[in-house]
CSV table of C-alpha atoms and ligand atoms in Angstrom, one decimal:
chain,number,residue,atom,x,y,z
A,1,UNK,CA,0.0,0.0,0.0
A,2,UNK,CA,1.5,3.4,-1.0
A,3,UNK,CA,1.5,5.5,2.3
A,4,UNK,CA,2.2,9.5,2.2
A,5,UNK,CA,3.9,11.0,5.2
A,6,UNK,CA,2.8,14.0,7.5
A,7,UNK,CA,4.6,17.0,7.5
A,8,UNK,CA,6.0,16.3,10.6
A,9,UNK,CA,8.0,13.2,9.8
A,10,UNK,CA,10.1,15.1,6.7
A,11,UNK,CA,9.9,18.8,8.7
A,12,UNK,CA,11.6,17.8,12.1
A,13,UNK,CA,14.7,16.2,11.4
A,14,UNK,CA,15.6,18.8,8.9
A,15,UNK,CA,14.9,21.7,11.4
A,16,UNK,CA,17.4,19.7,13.8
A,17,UNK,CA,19.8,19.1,10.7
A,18,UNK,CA,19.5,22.7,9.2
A,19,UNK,CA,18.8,21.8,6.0
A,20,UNK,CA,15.8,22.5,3.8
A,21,UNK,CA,13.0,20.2,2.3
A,22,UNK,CA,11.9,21.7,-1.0
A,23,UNK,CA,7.8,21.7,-1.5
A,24,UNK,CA,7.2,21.9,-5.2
A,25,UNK,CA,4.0,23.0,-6.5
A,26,UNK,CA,2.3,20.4,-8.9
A,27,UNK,CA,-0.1,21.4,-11.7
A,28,UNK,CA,-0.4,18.0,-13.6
A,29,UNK,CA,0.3,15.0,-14.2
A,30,UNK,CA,3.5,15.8,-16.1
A,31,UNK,CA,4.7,17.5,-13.4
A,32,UNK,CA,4.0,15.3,-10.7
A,33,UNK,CA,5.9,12.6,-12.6
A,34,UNK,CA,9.0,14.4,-13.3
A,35,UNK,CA,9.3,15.9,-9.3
A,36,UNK,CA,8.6,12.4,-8.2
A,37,UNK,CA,11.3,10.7,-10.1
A,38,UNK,CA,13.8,13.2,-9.7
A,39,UNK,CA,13.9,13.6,-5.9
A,40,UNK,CA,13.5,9.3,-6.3
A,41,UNK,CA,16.8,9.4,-7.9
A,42,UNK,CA,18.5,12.2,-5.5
A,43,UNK,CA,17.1,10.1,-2.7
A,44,UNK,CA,15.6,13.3,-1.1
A,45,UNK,CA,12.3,13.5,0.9
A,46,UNK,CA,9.9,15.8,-1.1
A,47,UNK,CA,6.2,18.0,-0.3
A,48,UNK,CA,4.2,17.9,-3.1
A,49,UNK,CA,2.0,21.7,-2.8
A,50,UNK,CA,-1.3,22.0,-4.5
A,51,UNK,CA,-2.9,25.1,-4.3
A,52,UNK,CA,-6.6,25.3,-4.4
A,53,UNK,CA,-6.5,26.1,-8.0
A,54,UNK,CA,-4.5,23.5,-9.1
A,55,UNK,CA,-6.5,20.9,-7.3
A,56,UNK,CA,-10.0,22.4,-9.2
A,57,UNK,CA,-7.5,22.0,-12.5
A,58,UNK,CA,-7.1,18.9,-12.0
A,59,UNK,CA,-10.3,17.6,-11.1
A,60,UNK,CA,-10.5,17.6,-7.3
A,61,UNK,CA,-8.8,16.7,-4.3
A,62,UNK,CA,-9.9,12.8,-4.8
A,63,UNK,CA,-8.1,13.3,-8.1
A,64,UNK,CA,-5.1,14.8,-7.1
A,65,UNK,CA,-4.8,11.8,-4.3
A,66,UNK,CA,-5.4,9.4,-6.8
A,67,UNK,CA,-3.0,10.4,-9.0
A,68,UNK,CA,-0.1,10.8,-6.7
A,69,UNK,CA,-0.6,7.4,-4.8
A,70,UNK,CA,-1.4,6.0,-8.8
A,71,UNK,CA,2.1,7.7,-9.4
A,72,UNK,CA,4.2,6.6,-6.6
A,73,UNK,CA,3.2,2.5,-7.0
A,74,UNK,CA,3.1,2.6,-10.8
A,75,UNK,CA,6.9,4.1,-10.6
A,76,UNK,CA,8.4,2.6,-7.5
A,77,UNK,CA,8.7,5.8,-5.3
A,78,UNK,CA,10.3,4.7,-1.9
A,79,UNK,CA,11.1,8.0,-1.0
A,80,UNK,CA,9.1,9.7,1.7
A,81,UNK,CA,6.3,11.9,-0.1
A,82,UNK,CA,3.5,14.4,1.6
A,83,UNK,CA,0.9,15.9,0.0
A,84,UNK,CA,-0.2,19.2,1.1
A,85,UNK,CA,-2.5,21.5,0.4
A,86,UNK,CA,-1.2,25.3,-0.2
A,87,UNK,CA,-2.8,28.4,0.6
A,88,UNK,CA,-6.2,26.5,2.0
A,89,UNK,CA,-8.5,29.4,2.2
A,90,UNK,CA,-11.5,28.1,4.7
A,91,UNK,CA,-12.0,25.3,7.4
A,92,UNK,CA,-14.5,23.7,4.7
A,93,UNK,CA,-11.2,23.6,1.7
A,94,UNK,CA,-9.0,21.9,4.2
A,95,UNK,CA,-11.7,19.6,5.3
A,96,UNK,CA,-12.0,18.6,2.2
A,97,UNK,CA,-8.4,17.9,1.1
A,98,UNK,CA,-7.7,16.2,5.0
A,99,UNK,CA,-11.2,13.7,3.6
A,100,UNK,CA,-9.8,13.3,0.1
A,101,UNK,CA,-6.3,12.0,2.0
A,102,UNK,CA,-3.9,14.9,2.0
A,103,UNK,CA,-1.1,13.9,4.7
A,104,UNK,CA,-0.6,18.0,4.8
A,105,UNK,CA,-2.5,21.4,4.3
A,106,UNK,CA,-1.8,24.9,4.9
A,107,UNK,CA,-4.8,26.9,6.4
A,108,UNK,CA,-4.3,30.3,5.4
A,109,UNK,CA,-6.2,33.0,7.5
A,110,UNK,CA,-3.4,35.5,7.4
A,111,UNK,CA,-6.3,38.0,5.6
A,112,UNK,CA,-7.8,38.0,9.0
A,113,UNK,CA,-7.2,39.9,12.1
A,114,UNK,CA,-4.6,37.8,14.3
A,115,UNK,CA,-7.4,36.5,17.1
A,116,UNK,CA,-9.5,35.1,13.6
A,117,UNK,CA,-6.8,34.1,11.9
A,118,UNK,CA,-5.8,32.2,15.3
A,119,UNK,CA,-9.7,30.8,15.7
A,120,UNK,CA,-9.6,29.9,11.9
A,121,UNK,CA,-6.4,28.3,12.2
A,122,UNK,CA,-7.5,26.6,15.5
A,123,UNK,CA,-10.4,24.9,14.2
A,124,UNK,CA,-8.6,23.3,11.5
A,125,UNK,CA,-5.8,21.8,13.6
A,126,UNK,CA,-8.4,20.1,15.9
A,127,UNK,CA,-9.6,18.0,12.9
A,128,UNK,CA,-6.8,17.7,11.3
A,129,UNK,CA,-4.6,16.4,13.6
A,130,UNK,CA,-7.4,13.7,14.1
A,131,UNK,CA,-6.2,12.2,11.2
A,132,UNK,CA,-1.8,12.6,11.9
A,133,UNK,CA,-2.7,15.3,9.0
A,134,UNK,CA,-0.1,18.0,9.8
A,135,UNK,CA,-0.9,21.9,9.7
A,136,UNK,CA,1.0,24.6,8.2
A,137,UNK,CA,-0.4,28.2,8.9
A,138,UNK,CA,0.7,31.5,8.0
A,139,UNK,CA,1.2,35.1,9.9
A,140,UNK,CA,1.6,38.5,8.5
A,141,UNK,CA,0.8,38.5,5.0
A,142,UNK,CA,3.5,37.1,2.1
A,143,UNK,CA,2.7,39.8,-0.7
A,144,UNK,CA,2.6,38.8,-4.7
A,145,UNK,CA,0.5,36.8,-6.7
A,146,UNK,CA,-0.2,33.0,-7.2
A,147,UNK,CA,-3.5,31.7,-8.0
A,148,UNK,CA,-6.4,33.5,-6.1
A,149,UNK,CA,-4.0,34.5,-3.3
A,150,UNK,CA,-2.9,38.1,-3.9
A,151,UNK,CA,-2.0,41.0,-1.8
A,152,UNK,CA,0.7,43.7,-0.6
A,153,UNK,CA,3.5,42.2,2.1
A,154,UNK,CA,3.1,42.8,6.2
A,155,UNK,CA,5.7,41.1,8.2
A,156,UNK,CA,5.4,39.1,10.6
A,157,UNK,CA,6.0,40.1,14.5
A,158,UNK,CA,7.8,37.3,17.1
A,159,UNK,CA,4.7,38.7,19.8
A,160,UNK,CA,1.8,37.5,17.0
A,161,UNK,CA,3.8,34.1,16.3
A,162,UNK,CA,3.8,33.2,19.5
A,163,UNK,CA,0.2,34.0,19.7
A,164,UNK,CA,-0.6,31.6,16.4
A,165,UNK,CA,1.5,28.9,17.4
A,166,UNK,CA,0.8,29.0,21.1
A,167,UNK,CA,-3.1,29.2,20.3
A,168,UNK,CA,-3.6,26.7,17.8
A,169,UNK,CA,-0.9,24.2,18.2
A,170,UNK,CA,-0.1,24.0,14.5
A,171,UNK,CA,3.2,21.9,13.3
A,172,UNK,CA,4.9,24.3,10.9
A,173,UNK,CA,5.0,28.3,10.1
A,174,UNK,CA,5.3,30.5,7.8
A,175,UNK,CA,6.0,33.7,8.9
A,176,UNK,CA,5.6,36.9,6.5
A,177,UNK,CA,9.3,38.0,6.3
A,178,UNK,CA,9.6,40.0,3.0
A,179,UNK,CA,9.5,37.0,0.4
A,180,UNK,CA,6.5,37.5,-2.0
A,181,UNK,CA,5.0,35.0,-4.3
A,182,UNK,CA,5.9,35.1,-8.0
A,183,UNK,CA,8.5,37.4,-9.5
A,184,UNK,CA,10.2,39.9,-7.4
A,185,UNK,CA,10.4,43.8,-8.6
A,186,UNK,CA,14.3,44.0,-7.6
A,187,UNK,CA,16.0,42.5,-5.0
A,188,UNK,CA,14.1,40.3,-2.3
A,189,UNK,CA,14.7,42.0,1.0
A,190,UNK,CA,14.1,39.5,4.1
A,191,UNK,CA,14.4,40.1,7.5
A,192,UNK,CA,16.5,37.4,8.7
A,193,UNK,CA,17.1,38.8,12.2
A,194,UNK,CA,13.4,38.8,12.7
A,195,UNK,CA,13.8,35.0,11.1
A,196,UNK,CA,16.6,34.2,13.8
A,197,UNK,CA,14.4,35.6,16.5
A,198,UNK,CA,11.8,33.7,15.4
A,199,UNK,CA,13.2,30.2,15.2
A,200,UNK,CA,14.7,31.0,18.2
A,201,UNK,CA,12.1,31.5,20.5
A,202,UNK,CA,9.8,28.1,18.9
A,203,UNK,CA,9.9,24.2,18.4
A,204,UNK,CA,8.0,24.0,14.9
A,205,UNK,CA,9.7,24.5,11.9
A,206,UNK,CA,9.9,27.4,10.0
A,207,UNK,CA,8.7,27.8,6.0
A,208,UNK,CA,10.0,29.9,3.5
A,209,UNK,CA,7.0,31.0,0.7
A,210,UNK,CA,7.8,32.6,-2.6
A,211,UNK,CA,11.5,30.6,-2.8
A,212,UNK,CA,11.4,31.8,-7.0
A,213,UNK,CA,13.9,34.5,-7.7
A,214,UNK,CA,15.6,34.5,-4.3
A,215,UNK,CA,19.5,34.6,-4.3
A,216,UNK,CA,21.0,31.0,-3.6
A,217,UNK,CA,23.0,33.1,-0.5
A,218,UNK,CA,19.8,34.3,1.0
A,219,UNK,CA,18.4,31.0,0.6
A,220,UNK,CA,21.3,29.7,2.1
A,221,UNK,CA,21.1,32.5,4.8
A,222,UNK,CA,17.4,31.6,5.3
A,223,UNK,CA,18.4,28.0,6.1
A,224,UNK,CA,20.9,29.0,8.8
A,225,UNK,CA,17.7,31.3,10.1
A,226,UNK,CA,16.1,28.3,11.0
A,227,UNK,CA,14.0,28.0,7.5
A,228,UNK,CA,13.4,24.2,7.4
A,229,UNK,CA,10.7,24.0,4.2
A,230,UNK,CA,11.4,26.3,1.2
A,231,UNK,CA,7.9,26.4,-1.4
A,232,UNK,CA,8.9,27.1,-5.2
A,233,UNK,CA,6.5,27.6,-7.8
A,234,UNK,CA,6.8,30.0,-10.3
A,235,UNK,CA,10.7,28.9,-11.1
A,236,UNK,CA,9.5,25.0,-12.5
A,237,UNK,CA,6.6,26.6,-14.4
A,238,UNK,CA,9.0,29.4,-15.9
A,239,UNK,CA,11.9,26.5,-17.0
A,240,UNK,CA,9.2,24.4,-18.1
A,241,UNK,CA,7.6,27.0,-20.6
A,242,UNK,CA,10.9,28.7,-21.6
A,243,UNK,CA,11.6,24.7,-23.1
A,244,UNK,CA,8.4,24.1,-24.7
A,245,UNK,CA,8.3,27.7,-26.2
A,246,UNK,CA,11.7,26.2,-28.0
A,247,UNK,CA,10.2,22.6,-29.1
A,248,UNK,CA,7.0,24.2,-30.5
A,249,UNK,CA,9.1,27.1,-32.8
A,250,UNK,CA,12.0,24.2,-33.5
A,251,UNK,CA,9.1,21.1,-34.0
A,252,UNK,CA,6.1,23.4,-35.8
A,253,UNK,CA,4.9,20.0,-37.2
A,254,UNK,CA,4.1,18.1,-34.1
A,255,UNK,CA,1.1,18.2,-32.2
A,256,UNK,CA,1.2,14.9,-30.4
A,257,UNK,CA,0.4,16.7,-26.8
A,258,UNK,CA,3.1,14.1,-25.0
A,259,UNK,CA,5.7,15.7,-26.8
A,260,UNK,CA,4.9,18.7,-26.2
A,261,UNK,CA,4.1,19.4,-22.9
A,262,UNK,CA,6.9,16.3,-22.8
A,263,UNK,CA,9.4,18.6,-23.8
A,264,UNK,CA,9.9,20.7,-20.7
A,265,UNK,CA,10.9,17.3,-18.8
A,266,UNK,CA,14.3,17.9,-19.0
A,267,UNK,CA,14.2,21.3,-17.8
A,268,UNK,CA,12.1,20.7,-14.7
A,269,UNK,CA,13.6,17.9,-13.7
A,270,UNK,CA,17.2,20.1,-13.9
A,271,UNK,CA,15.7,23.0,-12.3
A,272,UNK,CA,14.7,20.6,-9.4
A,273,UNK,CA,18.4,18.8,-8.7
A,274,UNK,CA,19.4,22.5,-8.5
A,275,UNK,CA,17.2,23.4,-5.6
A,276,UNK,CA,17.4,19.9,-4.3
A,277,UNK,CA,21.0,20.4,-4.0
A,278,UNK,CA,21.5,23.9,-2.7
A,279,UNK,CA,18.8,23.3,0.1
A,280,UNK,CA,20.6,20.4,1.2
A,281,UNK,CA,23.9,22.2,0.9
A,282,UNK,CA,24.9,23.4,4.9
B,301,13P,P1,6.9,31.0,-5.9
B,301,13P,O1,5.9,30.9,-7.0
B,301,13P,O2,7.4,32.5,-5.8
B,301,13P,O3,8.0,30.1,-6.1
B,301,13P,O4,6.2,30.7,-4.5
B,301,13P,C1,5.7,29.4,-4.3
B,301,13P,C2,5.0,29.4,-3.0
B,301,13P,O5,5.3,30.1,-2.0
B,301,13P,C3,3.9,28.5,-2.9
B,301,13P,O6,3.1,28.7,-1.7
């Protein structure tokens, strides 16, 4: 029986190890497969992320589920895999990814005032961790763009972690610290003391959103902060489409879809190692 893992199991030891696990954000099938067997053949533990969108895209939670456990037996993945959902917007979307099987989700009430976002958040953890489904929630607000979830940045405070974690008793955080979703307009600017501070003063582990377009010494700086789960997106979808922009002007003449959307494989799967191996690298 294929069996995902909690956040929790992956999370911990690489808090304690300072290292990073990468969540990378699936939109299909094609990309599922080529994340899977790529961190199969580093030997690395990976979070699959599906945002709300991605999971309607591709048919459901059920679906989603289906596919990856489909995935991971059909290609012999021994590697430990959760599957989490990103940016969860209500108690009923989590509820609903926790019932389809998600071993993850992130609740994300960070649009709220900090004593909802707290009651939100709350509620979710009490079913969730009925199930050993591990919660991810977010304070402050991480600015940008991806999918429905838009908005201007506003960091994070040590006083209103404390409250979240404190009040909910949620496994991981992400703390708004100046990383926004998408592409940056110049250079990302995050507050690592803050970070520090953070990680200092709490047990969970600490997530990094918007990883695309950060500096590989600020991730690495991010690391040594005490981020232990780094979320990229945008970066796989941009090396993916820069590829199959190439095939379709080189290859005008083929429209078998396999090939095509087939053609960015490569590219992903390369984009992945690098990530893979810069998150791991102390
Ligand atoms: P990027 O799209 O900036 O890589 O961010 C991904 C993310 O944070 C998903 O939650």
């Amino acid at each position: 029986m294929v069996l995902l893992v909690n956040g929790k199991e992956i999370l911990q030891r690489a808090k304690e190890e300072k290292f990073a696990v990468p969540q990378f954000n699936i939109n299909n099938l094609e990309w599922t497969k080529n994340i899977l067997e790529e961190c199969q053949e580093l030997n690395v533990a990976v979070i699959l992320g599906v945002s709300e969108g991605a999971a309607k895209y591709m048919g459901g939670y059920n679906a989603v589920v289906g596919m990856v456990k489909g995935l991971m037996k059909d290609l012999d993945i021994t590697i430990p895999v959760c599957l989490h959902l990103d940016h969860g917007a209500s108690f009923e979307s989590c509820k609903k990814a926790i019932d389809a099987g998600f071993s993850s989700v992130m609740i994300d009430a960070s649009k709220h005032c900090l004593s909802e976002n707290i009651s939100i958040t709350k509620e979710v953890v009490d079913y969730a961790h009925q199930f050993d489904v591990t919660v991810e929630a977010e304070v402050g607000h991480i600015g940008g763009q991806e999918d429905n979830v838009s908005g201007s940045s506003l960091n994070a405070t040590l006083e209103d972690c404390l409250a979240l974690v404190e009040g909910t008793g949620i496994d991981s955080l992400a703390p708004a610290l100046g990383s926004v979703h998408g592409l940056y307009k110049g250079e990302p600017n995050l507050d690592f003391v803050t970070m520090a501070t953070i990680d200092q003063n709490l047990t969970i582990p600490l997530v990094l959103h918007g990883g695309t377009g950060i500096p590989d010494y600020d991730i690495k700086k991010a690391i040594s902060c005490g981020i232990s789960k780094i979320n990229i997106n945008t970066e796989l979808q941009i090396a993916w489409h820069e590829a199959v922009k190439k095939f379709v002007v080189d290859n005008p003449d083929v429209y078998d879809p396999r090939k095509v959307i087939g053609s960015g494989n490569d590219a992903i799967k390369a984009k992945i190692r690098e990530k893979v191996q810069m998150f791991n690298n102390k």
